[in-house]
Short mmCIF file of C-alpha atoms and ligand atoms in Angstrom, two decimals:
data_model
loop_
_atom_site.label_atom_id
_atom_site.label_comp_id
_atom_site.label_asym_id
_atom_site.label_seq_id
_atom_site.Cartn_x
_atom_site.Cartn_y
_atom_site.Cartn_z
CA MET A 1 -0.09 23.64 -25.83
CA SER A 2 2.55 21.50 -24.10
CA LYS A 3 1.61 18.11 -22.64
CA LEU A 4 1.99 19.65 -19.16
CA GLU A 5 -0.42 22.49 -19.97
CA GLU A 6 -2.83 20.02 -21.50
CA ASN A 7 -2.70 17.80 -18.39
CA ILE A 8 -3.20 20.80 -16.07
CA ALA A 9 -6.26 21.90 -18.05
CA LYS A 10 -7.71 18.38 -18.02
CA ALA A 11 -7.04 17.91 -14.29
CA ASP A 12 -8.72 21.27 -13.57
CA GLY A 13 -11.73 20.09 -15.54
CA TYR A 14 -11.96 16.81 -13.64
CA LEU A 15 -11.53 18.55 -10.28
CA ALA A 16 -14.06 21.33 -10.94
CA ARG A 17 -16.99 19.28 -9.60
CA PHE A 18 -15.15 18.58 -6.34
CA ARG A 19 -14.26 22.27 -5.97
CA LYS A 20 -17.98 23.02 -6.30
CA THR A 21 -19.64 20.26 -4.26
CA GLY A 22 -16.77 19.02 -2.11
CA VAL A 23 -15.93 15.35 -1.66
CA LEU A 24 -18.90 13.61 -0.04
CA ASN A 25 -19.15 10.36 1.86
CA HIS A 26 -20.99 7.49 0.21
CA ILE A 27 -23.39 5.47 2.35
CA ASP A 28 -25.96 2.95 1.15
CA GLY A 29 -25.65 4.13 -2.43
CA GLU A 30 -26.06 7.83 -1.64
CA ALA A 31 -23.52 10.67 -1.75
CA VAL A 32 -23.95 12.31 1.65
CA PRO A 33 -22.27 15.02 3.74
CA ALA A 34 -21.08 14.22 7.26
CA ALA A 35 -24.00 13.84 9.68
CA ASP A 36 -22.95 16.98 11.55
CA GLY A 37 -22.19 18.84 8.30
CA ALA A 38 -18.48 19.18 9.18
CA VAL A 39 -15.81 19.38 6.48
CA PHE A 40 -12.04 19.54 6.41
CA GLU A 41 -9.94 21.04 3.67
CA SER A 42 -7.59 19.11 1.44
CA ILE A 43 -4.70 20.93 -0.27
CA SER A 44 -2.62 20.08 -3.30
CA PRO A 45 1.07 19.60 -2.49
CA ILE A 46 1.95 21.27 -5.80
CA ASP A 47 0.99 24.80 -4.69
CA LEU A 48 -0.51 24.24 -1.21
CA LYS A 49 -3.77 25.77 -2.41
CA PRO A 50 -7.10 24.29 -1.26
CA LEU A 51 -8.26 21.49 -3.51
CA ALA A 52 -11.66 20.61 -2.08
CA LYS A 53 -13.68 20.48 1.09
CA ILE A 54 -13.97 16.92 2.33
CA ALA A 55 -16.85 15.51 4.39
CA HIS A 56 -15.48 15.09 7.91
CA GLY A 57 -17.09 11.83 8.98
CA LYS A 58 -17.08 10.74 12.61
CA ALA A 59 -18.52 7.92 14.72
CA ALA A 60 -22.15 8.62 13.68
CA ASP A 61 -21.24 8.40 9.96
CA VAL A 62 -19.24 5.23 10.51
CA ASP A 63 -22.19 3.74 12.37
CA ARG A 64 -24.54 4.47 9.44
CA ALA A 65 -22.04 3.04 6.97
CA ALA A 66 -21.43 -0.08 9.08
CA LYS A 67 -25.17 -0.69 9.37
CA ALA A 68 -25.60 -0.24 5.60
CA SER A 69 -22.80 -2.72 4.94
CA LYS A 70 -24.34 -5.18 7.41
CA ALA A 71 -27.73 -4.89 5.72
CA ALA A 72 -26.18 -5.39 2.25
CA PHE A 73 -24.08 -8.35 3.37
CA ARG A 74 -26.90 -10.92 3.34
CA GLU A 75 -27.66 -10.33 -0.34
CA TRP A 76 -24.11 -9.71 -1.62
CA SER A 77 -22.69 -12.76 0.15
CA SER A 78 -25.27 -14.96 -1.60
CA VAL A 79 -24.66 -13.56 -5.09
CA SER A 80 -23.09 -16.36 -7.16
CA GLY A 81 -19.35 -16.33 -7.73
CA SER A 82 -19.79 -16.00 -11.48
CA GLU A 83 -22.01 -12.93 -11.00
CA ARG A 84 -19.45 -11.37 -8.63
CA ARG A 85 -16.84 -12.08 -11.29
CA ARG A 86 -18.97 -10.32 -13.93
CA ILE A 87 -19.49 -7.22 -11.75
CA LEU A 88 -15.82 -6.99 -10.73
CA HIS A 89 -14.76 -7.19 -14.38
CA ALA A 90 -17.27 -4.45 -15.18
CA ILE A 91 -15.63 -2.32 -12.44
CA ALA A 92 -12.22 -3.00 -14.02
CA ASP A 93 -13.56 -1.95 -17.44
CA ALA A 94 -14.95 1.26 -15.93
CA ILE A 95 -11.61 2.00 -14.23
CA VAL A 96 -9.82 1.63 -17.56
CA ALA A 97 -12.37 3.90 -19.25
CA ARG A 98 -11.73 6.60 -16.61
CA SER A 99 -8.02 5.92 -16.04
CA GLU A 100 -6.95 9.30 -17.42
CA GLU A 101 -9.21 11.10 -14.94
CA ILE A 102 -8.07 8.90 -12.04
CA ALA A 103 -4.38 9.42 -12.81
CA LEU A 104 -4.62 13.19 -13.25
CA VAL A 105 -6.71 13.70 -10.12
CA GLU A 106 -4.40 11.45 -8.10
CA CYS A 107 -1.31 13.40 -9.23
CA VAL A 108 -2.81 16.73 -8.11
CA ASP A 109 -4.02 15.25 -4.82
CA THR A 110 -0.79 13.42 -3.90
CA GLY A 111 2.04 15.08 -5.87
CA GLN A 112 2.96 11.71 -7.38
CA PRO A 113 4.33 11.98 -10.95
CA HIS A 114 1.99 11.13 -13.80
CA ARG A 115 4.34 8.52 -15.27
CA PHE A 116 3.79 6.35 -12.17
CA MET A 117 0.14 7.22 -11.49
CA ALA A 118 -0.96 6.44 -15.06
CA GLN A 119 0.36 2.90 -14.46
CA ALA A 120 -1.11 2.74 -10.95
CA ALA A 121 -4.62 3.49 -12.25
CA LEU A 122 -4.33 0.58 -14.71
CA ARG A 123 -2.87 -1.62 -11.97
CA GLY A 124 -6.07 -0.87 -10.03
CA ALA A 125 -8.10 -2.35 -12.87
CA GLU A 126 -5.80 -5.40 -12.99
CA ASN A 127 -6.35 -5.95 -9.26
CA PHE A 128 -10.09 -6.13 -9.90
CA ARG A 129 -9.64 -8.54 -12.84
CA PHE A 130 -7.31 -10.78 -10.88
CA PHE A 131 -9.70 -11.23 -7.95
CA ALA A 132 -12.77 -11.28 -10.23
CA ASP A 133 -11.45 -14.43 -11.87
CA ARG A 134 -10.96 -16.08 -8.49
CA ALA A 135 -14.44 -15.23 -7.15
CA PRO A 136 -16.16 -18.39 -8.47
CA GLU A 137 -13.73 -20.68 -6.58
CA ALA A 138 -13.31 -18.54 -3.46
CA ARG A 139 -15.60 -20.76 -1.38
CA ASP A 140 -14.13 -24.06 -2.45
CA GLY A 141 -12.31 -26.20 0.05
CA LYS A 142 -10.82 -29.62 0.52
CA ALA A 143 -12.01 -33.14 1.17
CA LEU A 144 -9.87 -34.65 3.96
CA ARG A 145 -10.42 -38.36 4.48
CA THR A 146 -9.64 -40.70 7.30
CA VAL A 147 -10.97 -44.17 8.08
CA GLY A 148 -14.75 -43.89 8.60
CA GLN A 149 -14.84 -40.11 8.14
CA ILE A 150 -14.70 -37.49 5.46
CA ASN A 151 -14.09 -33.83 6.33
CA LEU A 152 -15.35 -31.21 3.93
CA THR A 153 -13.88 -27.76 4.29
CA GLY A 154 -15.35 -24.64 2.74
CA ARG A 155 -15.01 -20.90 3.08
CA ALA A 156 -17.60 -18.20 3.67
CA PRO A 157 -17.12 -14.42 3.63
CA ILE A 158 -16.38 -13.10 7.13
CA GLY A 159 -18.94 -10.25 7.00
CA PRO A 160 -18.73 -6.48 6.61
CA VAL A 161 -15.08 -5.36 6.72
CA GLY A 162 -13.33 -2.04 7.29
CA VAL A 163 -10.56 -0.97 4.93
CA ILE A 164 -8.24 1.84 6.06
CA THR A 165 -5.72 3.12 3.54
CA PRO A 166 -2.71 5.51 3.51
CA TRP A 167 -1.99 8.50 1.30
CA ASN A 168 0.95 7.37 -0.79
CA VAL A 169 -0.64 5.53 -3.75
CA PRO A 170 -4.25 5.74 -2.59
CA PHE A 171 -6.18 4.58 -5.64
CA MET A 172 -4.12 1.48 -6.39
CA LEU A 173 -3.84 0.48 -2.72
CA SER A 174 -7.60 0.82 -2.21
CA THR A 175 -8.28 -1.53 -5.14
CA TRP A 176 -5.71 -3.97 -3.78
CA LYS A 177 -7.63 -4.25 -0.50
CA ILE A 178 -11.24 -3.83 -1.65
CA ALA A 179 -11.26 -6.04 -4.78
CA PRO A 180 -10.53 -9.29 -2.87
CA ALA A 181 -13.04 -8.35 -0.14
CA LEU A 182 -15.80 -7.97 -2.75
CA ALA A 183 -14.70 -11.09 -4.63
CA ALA A 184 -14.93 -13.05 -1.36
CA GLY A 185 -18.50 -11.79 -0.81
CA CYS A 186 -17.75 -9.24 1.93
CA THR A 187 -19.23 -5.76 2.09
CA VAL A 188 -16.94 -2.82 2.79
CA VAL A 189 -16.63 0.44 4.70
CA HIS A 190 -13.61 2.33 3.36
CA LYS A 191 -11.82 5.09 5.31
CA PRO A 192 -9.24 6.68 3.01
CA ALA A 193 -6.33 8.84 4.20
CA GLU A 194 -7.18 12.45 4.95
CA PHE A 195 -4.23 13.80 2.91
CA SER A 196 -5.41 12.22 -0.38
CA PRO A 197 -9.14 11.45 -0.34
CA VAL A 198 -10.33 12.35 -3.84
CA THR A 199 -9.80 9.19 -5.90
CA ALA A 200 -11.49 7.03 -3.24
CA ARG A 201 -14.67 8.96 -4.11
CA LEU A 202 -14.12 8.29 -7.84
CA LEU A 203 -13.59 4.60 -7.11
CA VAL A 204 -16.86 4.03 -5.24
CA GLU A 205 -18.78 5.94 -7.92
CA ILE A 206 -17.15 3.84 -10.63
CA ALA A 207 -18.02 0.62 -8.78
CA GLU A 208 -21.70 1.50 -8.45
CA SER A 209 -21.97 2.76 -12.02
CA ALA A 210 -20.59 -0.64 -13.07
CA GLY A 211 -23.41 -2.46 -11.28
CA LEU A 212 -22.25 -3.01 -7.69
CA PRO A 213 -25.42 -3.02 -5.53
CA LYS A 214 -26.01 -0.15 -3.10
CA GLY A 215 -24.66 -0.57 0.41
CA VAL A 216 -22.01 -3.12 -0.61
CA TRP A 217 -19.30 -0.45 -0.67
CA ASN A 218 -19.50 2.55 1.66
CA LEU A 219 -17.06 5.40 2.00
CA VAL A 220 -16.49 7.52 5.10
CA ASN A 221 -13.89 10.27 4.96
CA GLY A 222 -12.43 11.63 8.15
CA LEU A 223 -9.44 11.64 10.44
CA GLY A 224 -7.78 8.55 11.84
CA GLU A 225 -8.53 9.42 15.44
CA ASP A 226 -12.29 9.77 14.88
CA ALA A 227 -13.64 8.02 11.73
CA GLY A 228 -10.73 5.53 11.59
CA LYS A 229 -10.95 4.70 15.29
CA ALA A 230 -14.75 4.34 15.20
CA LEU A 231 -14.47 1.90 12.29
CA THR A 232 -11.97 -0.30 14.15
CA GLU A 233 -14.25 -0.34 17.20
CA HIS A 234 -17.57 -0.96 15.47
CA PRO A 235 -19.18 -4.27 16.50
CA ASP A 236 -20.72 -4.91 13.05
CA ILE A 237 -17.32 -4.72 11.35
CA LYS A 238 -15.71 -8.15 11.50
CA ALA A 239 -12.21 -7.43 10.21
CA ILE A 240 -9.90 -4.50 9.44
CA GLY A 241 -7.62 -4.47 6.41
CA PHE A 242 -5.13 -1.71 7.20
CA VAL A 243 -2.23 -0.20 5.29
CA GLY A 244 -0.22 2.47 7.07
CA GLU A 245 2.37 3.15 9.73
CA SER A 246 3.46 0.50 12.22
CA ARG A 247 2.52 2.62 15.23
CA THR A 248 -1.00 3.15 13.81
CA GLY A 249 -1.25 -0.62 13.42
CA ALA A 250 -0.47 -1.01 17.13
CA MET A 251 -3.22 1.51 17.96
CA ILE A 252 -5.70 -0.39 15.78
CA LEU A 253 -4.88 -3.65 17.56
CA ARG A 254 -5.71 -1.99 20.88
CA GLN A 255 -8.86 -0.32 19.54
CA GLY A 256 -10.13 -3.55 17.99
CA ALA A 257 -9.40 -5.73 21.02
CA GLU A 258 -12.81 -5.26 22.65
CA THR A 259 -14.67 -6.51 19.56
CA LEU A 260 -12.02 -9.16 18.75
CA LYS A 261 -11.30 -7.76 15.29
CA ARG A 262 -9.43 -9.87 12.81
CA VAL A 263 -6.66 -7.67 11.40
CA HIS A 264 -4.49 -7.63 8.34
CA PHE A 265 -1.65 -5.12 8.50
CA GLU A 266 0.66 -3.82 5.79
CA LEU A 267 2.95 -1.48 7.67
CA GLY A 268 6.21 0.40 7.34
CA GLY A 269 9.58 -0.71 6.04
CA LYS A 270 13.30 0.10 6.13
CA ASN A 271 14.16 -2.26 3.35
CA PRO A 272 17.77 -3.19 2.61
CA MET A 273 19.23 -3.47 -0.85
CA ILE A 274 22.39 -5.58 -0.52
CA VAL A 275 24.95 -5.26 -3.30
CA PHE A 276 27.86 -7.70 -3.51
CA ALA A 277 30.95 -6.95 -5.61
CA ASP A 278 30.06 -9.75 -8.06
CA ALA A 279 26.72 -8.13 -9.00
CA ASP A 280 25.88 -6.48 -12.32
CA LEU A 281 26.62 -3.02 -10.93
CA GLU A 282 25.05 -0.96 -13.71
CA ARG A 283 21.70 -2.74 -13.36
CA ALA A 284 21.99 -2.70 -9.58
CA ALA A 285 22.58 1.07 -9.58
CA ASP A 286 19.49 1.64 -11.76
CA ALA A 287 17.47 -0.59 -9.43
CA ALA A 288 18.71 1.27 -6.35
CA ILE A 289 17.68 4.55 -7.95
CA PHE A 290 14.29 3.20 -9.02
CA MET A 291 13.48 1.61 -5.68
CA ILE A 292 14.20 4.68 -3.56
CA TYR A 293 13.25 7.60 -5.80
CA SER A 294 10.22 6.35 -7.76
CA ASN A 295 6.88 7.42 -6.25
CA ASN A 296 8.80 10.27 -4.54
CA GLY A 297 10.29 7.69 -2.18
CA GLU A 298 6.85 7.51 -0.54
CA ARG A 299 6.71 3.78 -0.94
CA CYS A 300 6.56 1.05 1.70
CA THR A 301 8.83 -1.27 -0.29
CA SER A 302 11.40 1.43 -1.11
CA SER A 303 15.00 0.27 -0.72
CA SER A 304 15.94 2.94 1.79
CA ARG A 305 19.09 1.22 3.13
CA LEU A 306 21.82 0.49 0.60
CA LEU A 307 24.32 -2.07 1.97
CA VAL A 308 27.36 -2.26 -0.32
CA GLU A 309 30.43 -4.56 -0.18
CA LYS A 310 33.40 -2.46 0.92
CA GLN A 311 35.59 -3.05 -2.13
CA ILE A 312 32.98 -1.48 -4.44
CA TYR A 313 31.40 0.95 -1.96
CA GLN A 314 33.14 4.08 -3.28
CA ARG A 315 32.57 3.23 -6.94
CA PHE A 316 28.98 2.08 -6.53
CA THR A 317 27.80 4.98 -4.35
CA GLU A 318 29.37 7.39 -6.88
CA MET A 319 27.38 5.69 -9.66
CA VAL A 320 24.19 6.08 -7.62
CA ALA A 321 25.01 9.70 -6.69
CA GLN A 322 25.61 10.65 -10.34
CA LYS A 323 22.31 9.09 -11.39
CA ALA A 324 20.44 10.71 -8.47
CA LYS A 325 21.71 14.15 -9.50
CA ARG A 326 20.33 13.66 -13.02
CA ILE A 327 16.76 12.83 -11.89
CA LYS A 328 14.21 15.35 -13.11
CA ILE A 329 12.25 17.05 -10.35
CA GLY A 330 9.15 18.80 -11.62
CA HIS A 331 5.43 19.29 -11.86
CA PRO A 332 3.71 15.94 -11.31
CA LEU A 333 1.60 16.42 -14.44
CA ASP A 334 4.68 16.84 -16.62
CA PRO A 335 5.19 13.46 -18.34
CA ASP A 336 8.99 13.84 -17.97
CA THR A 337 8.90 14.37 -14.20
CA VAL A 338 10.39 11.63 -12.04
CA ILE A 339 10.08 13.32 -8.63
CA GLY A 340 7.14 15.56 -7.73
CA PRO A 341 6.27 17.32 -4.47
CA LEU A 342 5.88 15.31 -1.25
CA ILE A 343 2.33 14.80 -0.01
CA HIS A 344 2.02 17.64 2.53
CA PRO A 345 4.07 20.37 4.25
CA LEU A 346 3.96 18.32 7.49
CA HIS A 347 5.52 15.34 5.73
CA GLU A 348 8.04 17.57 3.93
CA LYS A 349 9.08 18.92 7.33
CA LYS A 350 9.57 15.37 8.61
CA VAL A 351 11.70 14.37 5.59
CA LEU A 352 13.84 17.55 5.81
CA SER A 353 14.30 16.99 9.55
CA TYR A 354 15.75 13.54 8.80
CA ILE A 355 18.15 15.11 6.31
CA ASP A 356 19.33 17.50 9.05
CA LEU A 357 19.53 14.58 11.47
CA GLY A 358 21.66 12.54 9.07
CA ARG A 359 24.12 15.42 8.78
CA SER A 360 24.28 15.83 12.55
CA GLU A 361 24.80 12.08 12.98
CA GLY A 362 27.94 12.39 10.84
CA ALA A 363 26.76 10.93 7.52
CA LYS A 364 27.84 12.77 4.37
CA ILE A 365 25.53 13.99 1.63
CA ALA A 366 26.62 12.67 -1.78
CA ALA A 367 23.56 13.95 -3.65
CA GLY A 368 20.62 16.26 -2.96
CA GLY A 369 19.87 17.07 0.65
CA GLU A 370 17.67 20.12 0.27
CA LYS A 371 14.29 21.62 -0.43
CA VAL A 372 13.87 22.60 -4.06
CA ALA A 373 11.92 25.53 -5.51
CA GLY A 374 9.76 23.47 -7.87
CA PRO A 375 6.82 24.57 -10.01
CA GLY A 376 3.98 25.90 -7.86
CA GLY A 377 6.35 26.32 -4.89
CA GLY A 378 5.09 23.13 -3.15
CA CYS A 379 6.79 20.39 -1.14
CA TYR A 380 9.72 19.52 -3.42
CA VAL A 381 12.77 17.75 -1.90
CA SER A 382 15.77 16.70 -3.99
CA PRO A 383 16.71 12.99 -4.28
CA THR A 384 19.17 12.55 -1.45
CA LEU A 385 21.98 10.05 -0.87
CA PHE A 386 23.82 9.72 2.44
CA VAL A 387 27.21 7.99 2.43
CA ASN A 388 29.65 7.18 5.26
CA ALA A 389 26.66 6.09 7.31
CA ASN A 390 26.37 3.23 9.75
CA ASN A 391 23.45 1.07 10.77
CA ARG A 392 23.12 2.55 14.25
CA MET A 393 22.22 5.98 12.87
CA ARG A 394 18.55 6.91 13.03
CA ILE A 395 18.59 7.59 9.27
CA ALA A 396 19.41 3.86 8.91
CA GLN A 397 16.82 2.63 11.40
CA GLU A 398 13.71 4.79 10.98
CA GLU A 399 11.32 4.98 8.06
CA ILE A 400 11.73 8.41 6.42
CA PHE A 401 9.22 7.70 3.61
CA GLY A 402 10.78 10.17 1.22
CA PRO A 403 13.53 10.31 -1.43
CA VAL A 404 16.36 9.68 1.05
CA LEU A 405 18.80 6.77 0.70
CA THR A 406 21.36 5.75 3.34
CA ALA A 407 24.41 3.84 2.05
CA ILE A 408 26.37 1.62 4.47
CA PRO A 409 29.49 -0.45 3.69
CA PHE A 410 29.97 -4.09 4.76
CA GLU A 411 33.06 -6.34 4.82
CA HIS A 412 31.62 -9.80 4.22
CA GLU A 413 28.40 -11.79 3.82
CA ALA A 414 27.85 -12.44 7.54
CA GLU A 415 28.12 -8.74 8.31
CA ALA A 416 25.77 -7.87 5.43
CA LEU A 417 23.17 -10.26 6.81
CA ALA A 418 23.54 -8.96 10.37
CA LEU A 419 23.15 -5.35 9.19
CA ALA A 420 20.20 -6.19 6.94
CA ASN A 421 18.35 -7.87 9.81
CA ASP A 422 19.29 -5.34 12.49
CA VAL A 423 16.17 -3.20 12.15
CA GLN A 424 12.64 -3.33 13.59
CA TYR A 425 11.06 -3.77 10.15
CA GLY A 426 10.95 -6.76 7.78
CA LEU A 427 8.92 -5.93 4.70
CA ALA A 428 11.16 -6.40 1.64
CA GLY A 429 14.80 -7.03 0.73
CA TYR A 430 16.67 -6.69 -2.55
CA LEU A 431 19.73 -8.87 -3.08
CA TRP A 432 22.27 -8.32 -5.84
CA THR A 433 24.88 -11.02 -6.48
CA SER A 434 25.84 -13.40 -9.28
CA ASP A 435 26.58 -16.23 -6.81
CA VAL A 436 23.51 -18.52 -6.88
CA MET A 437 24.37 -20.39 -3.69
CA ARG A 438 24.88 -17.16 -1.81
CA ALA A 439 21.59 -15.82 -3.16
CA LEU A 440 19.72 -18.88 -1.87
CA ARG A 441 21.52 -18.90 1.48
CA PHE A 442 21.16 -15.18 2.06
CA SER A 443 17.55 -14.83 0.98
CA GLU A 444 16.53 -17.67 3.32
CA GLN A 445 18.08 -15.89 6.29
CA LEU A 446 16.94 -12.38 5.44
CA GLU A 447 14.16 -11.31 7.82
CA ALA A 448 11.69 -10.04 5.25
CA GLY A 449 8.32 -11.11 3.89
CA MET A 450 9.49 -10.55 0.31
CA VAL A 451 12.92 -10.79 -1.32
CA TRP A 452 13.79 -9.88 -4.88
CA VAL A 453 17.06 -11.31 -6.21
CA ASN A 454 18.80 -9.32 -8.95
CA SER A 455 15.64 -7.33 -9.55
CA GLU A 456 13.76 -4.30 -8.46
CA ASN A 457 10.26 -4.79 -7.01
CA VAL A 458 8.26 -6.46 -9.77
CA ARG A 459 4.88 -7.57 -8.49
CA HIS A 460 3.30 -10.88 -9.53
CA LEU A 461 -0.31 -10.78 -8.28
CA PRO A 462 -0.63 -14.48 -7.31
CA ALA A 463 2.50 -14.19 -5.10
CA PRO A 464 2.16 -13.31 -1.39
CA PHE A 465 2.71 -9.69 -0.36
CA GLY A 466 3.40 -8.63 3.23
CA GLY A 467 5.99 -8.21 5.93
CA VAL A 468 7.42 -9.75 9.11
CA LYS A 469 8.46 -8.09 12.39
CA GLY A 470 7.22 -4.48 12.58
CA SER A 471 6.16 -4.50 8.92
CA GLY A 472 2.91 -6.35 9.16
CA ILE A 473 0.60 -9.20 9.98
CA GLY A 474 -0.72 -11.47 7.25
CA ARG A 475 -0.30 -11.69 3.50
CA ASP A 476 -2.16 -10.33 0.51
CA GLY A 477 -2.23 -11.66 -3.01
CA GLY A 478 -3.55 -14.84 -4.59
CA ASP A 479 -5.45 -17.05 -2.17
CA TRP A 480 -3.86 -15.35 0.86
CA SER A 481 -6.29 -12.44 0.49
CA PHE A 482 -9.24 -14.84 0.74
CA ASP A 483 -7.77 -16.40 3.88
CA PHE A 484 -8.23 -13.00 5.49
CA TYR A 485 -11.64 -12.05 4.13
CA MET A 486 -13.20 -15.49 4.65
CA GLU A 487 -13.89 -17.95 7.46
CA THR A 488 -13.01 -21.60 6.97
CA LYS A 489 -15.51 -24.17 8.17
CA ASN A 490 -15.02 -27.92 8.51
CA VAL A 491 -17.90 -30.39 8.41
CA ALA A 492 -17.08 -33.99 9.36
CA PHE A 493 -19.29 -36.83 8.04
CA ALA A 494 -19.15 -40.39 9.30
CA THR A 495 -18.84 -42.72 6.31
CA ALA A 496 -19.37 -45.91 8.30
CA PRO A 497 -21.45 -46.61 11.42
CA ARG A 498 -18.48 -46.86 13.79
CA PRO A 499 -19.43 -47.64 17.38
CA VAL A 500 -19.86 -44.54 19.53
CA SER A 501 -18.25 -44.71 23.00
CA LYS A 502 -21.05 -45.33 25.47
CA LEU A 503 -20.63 -43.33 28.66
CA ALA A 504 -23.89 -44.62 30.12
CA HIS A 505 -25.93 -47.82 29.67
P1 LIG B 1 -0.91 6.37 8.82
O1 LIG B 1 -0.75 5.14 9.65
O2 LIG B 1 -0.65 7.68 9.44
O3 LIG B 1 -2.41 6.45 8.25
C1 LIG B 1 -2.96 5.40 7.49
C2 LIG B 1 -4.47 5.43 7.66
O4 LIG B 1 -4.79 5.13 9.02
C3 LIG B 1 -5.11 6.78 7.36
O5 LIG B 1 -6.33 6.58 6.67
C4 LIG B 1 -5.36 7.35 8.74
O6 LIG B 1 -6.43 8.27 8.81
C5 LIG B 1 -5.70 6.09 9.52
N1 LIG B 1 -5.53 6.19 10.98
C6 LIG B 1 -4.68 6.97 11.68
N2 LIG B 1 -4.85 6.77 13.00
C7 LIG B 1 -5.83 5.83 13.15
C8 LIG B 1 -6.43 5.21 14.27
N3 LIG B 1 -6.09 5.50 15.51
N4 LIG B 1 -7.39 4.29 14.03
C9 LIG B 1 -7.76 3.95 12.77
N5 LIG B 1 -7.22 4.53 11.67
C10 LIG B 1 -6.25 5.46 11.85
O7 LIG B 1 -0.02 6.12 7.53
P2 LIG B 1 0.25 7.16 6.32
O8 LIG B 1 1.17 8.22 6.83
O9 LIG B 1 -1.05 7.52 5.70
O10 LIG B 1 1.01 6.22 5.27
C11 LIG B 1 2.38 5.98 5.29
C12 LIG B 1 2.70 4.65 5.95
O11 LIG B 1 2.01 3.60 5.25
C13 LIG B 1 4.16 4.29 5.89
O12 LIG B 1 4.58 3.77 7.12
C14 LIG B 1 4.23 3.21 4.82
O13 LIG B 1 5.32 2.34 4.90
C15 LIG B 1 2.92 2.53 5.03
N6 LIG B 1 2.55 1.76 3.84
C16 LIG B 1 2.68 0.39 3.89
C17 LIG B 1 2.40 -0.38 2.76
C18 LIG B 1 2.57 -1.88 2.78
O14 LIG B 1 2.06 -2.54 1.88
N7 LIG B 1 3.28 -2.46 3.75
C19 LIG B 1 1.95 0.26 1.59
C20 LIG B 1 1.83 1.65 1.58
C21 LIG B 1 2.13 2.39 2.73
#
């Protein structure tokens, strides 16, 4: 039996229970169908065949879940930090123990290749460990002194929070949002993306089996316009942690206005990778390939605009094109596969329409550019490189969220900076140069929440993660996550009996 056949058999085994019972919601510690019994069907992008029936939650289900999370908040928020740390580490241990199952199920649900999802499952456990270790100090604050007064600051969890996640790397992203919320002492209602709901169910089960009390973590599946909207409007939900498209973020702001929701948004990107002639071109080419084609290009921090100094443009884009042509497209459960099928036929249609658009805008295809007949006949699109493009083209301005790279030449540093910043987004930037002063100067002026210099995206969990402009509001990571999930309170004590102004005698 090949490794692929073995993985298919194992994935079938893990999915059998969902084929039989469907994917249920999880409210107050119970696996429950939608209140009105409705379901929607989820398909696998590998063969477009039905994967499972998913509980189709709506406002009534969100209301139950929000009330359960409100009821659980009083107890969970008063659990000691060291106990929260112990439970979160137990969740991490349980994720590791079931990481094979998580990775295989995620691959079939999303089309993401196993080589990346195996790592993403373990990253999920690391997210829990990282925030677990910070739980005991999450409430600590500062002592701010002035003459005759000492101010003591402290933090308290904000309350029940809603977490709304996208379909691209659903398991890892859910842990990234939910682990800090739990570490802070918040309770959670999670609404996962309708295209890839299965591992969110595994995650809540894992958390409760590891000792998380009932009602602390609730799961409501459903569509954005009903379950998602109801969550953002619910008065018991104090904040919304959202990862998804920029225009959905704008909708959530409007929906949450009435109840004054605090929001944290991680949105889209059109991230530039800027390559100067003095860069290590071989490493830069590998990084360009990795940052646009890993995770099927369905990655918010993908380097989808390649800005290359004119004197090396021809040579460098040829290097990238040659590498792109050698990438293995295949079944996501094949350990050798680098690119699997895109999430859904609707998304495949969108990506292919951008490839047509790029051609009609006058850009030239140097690699890929077509649908591929991959195993299972699903949503396979070849890794695509556009050359002879300019920054005004829509393929250079809009987020395609697939394996499509647009390469644009620049003459000098000032032009590179202007092109890099001339976009509505500002999530990440990747700068390649051996000139240290230029790297410092350029990275300071680049309009992005995160810049990597001479590196692909390598995440350090204590560092802030998030975007500027249309790419987001707020930061995740380290203490920044607690700033979102907690309220800061200041208590001022007089340390000397200073005279109080008398307004009346
Ligand atoms: P999406 O915005 O369509 O959906 C995300 C989630 O929002 C889903 O769960 C969806 O059901 C829900 N939703 C939709 N409409 C809603 C509404 N009116 N109210 C409440 N919830 C609603 O995004 P997607 O297509 O699932 O994911 C791809 C997008 O996510 C890309 O733009 C990508 O860049 C972005 N993303 C960003 C980051 C980041 O960290 N910045 C990470 C991953 C993905």
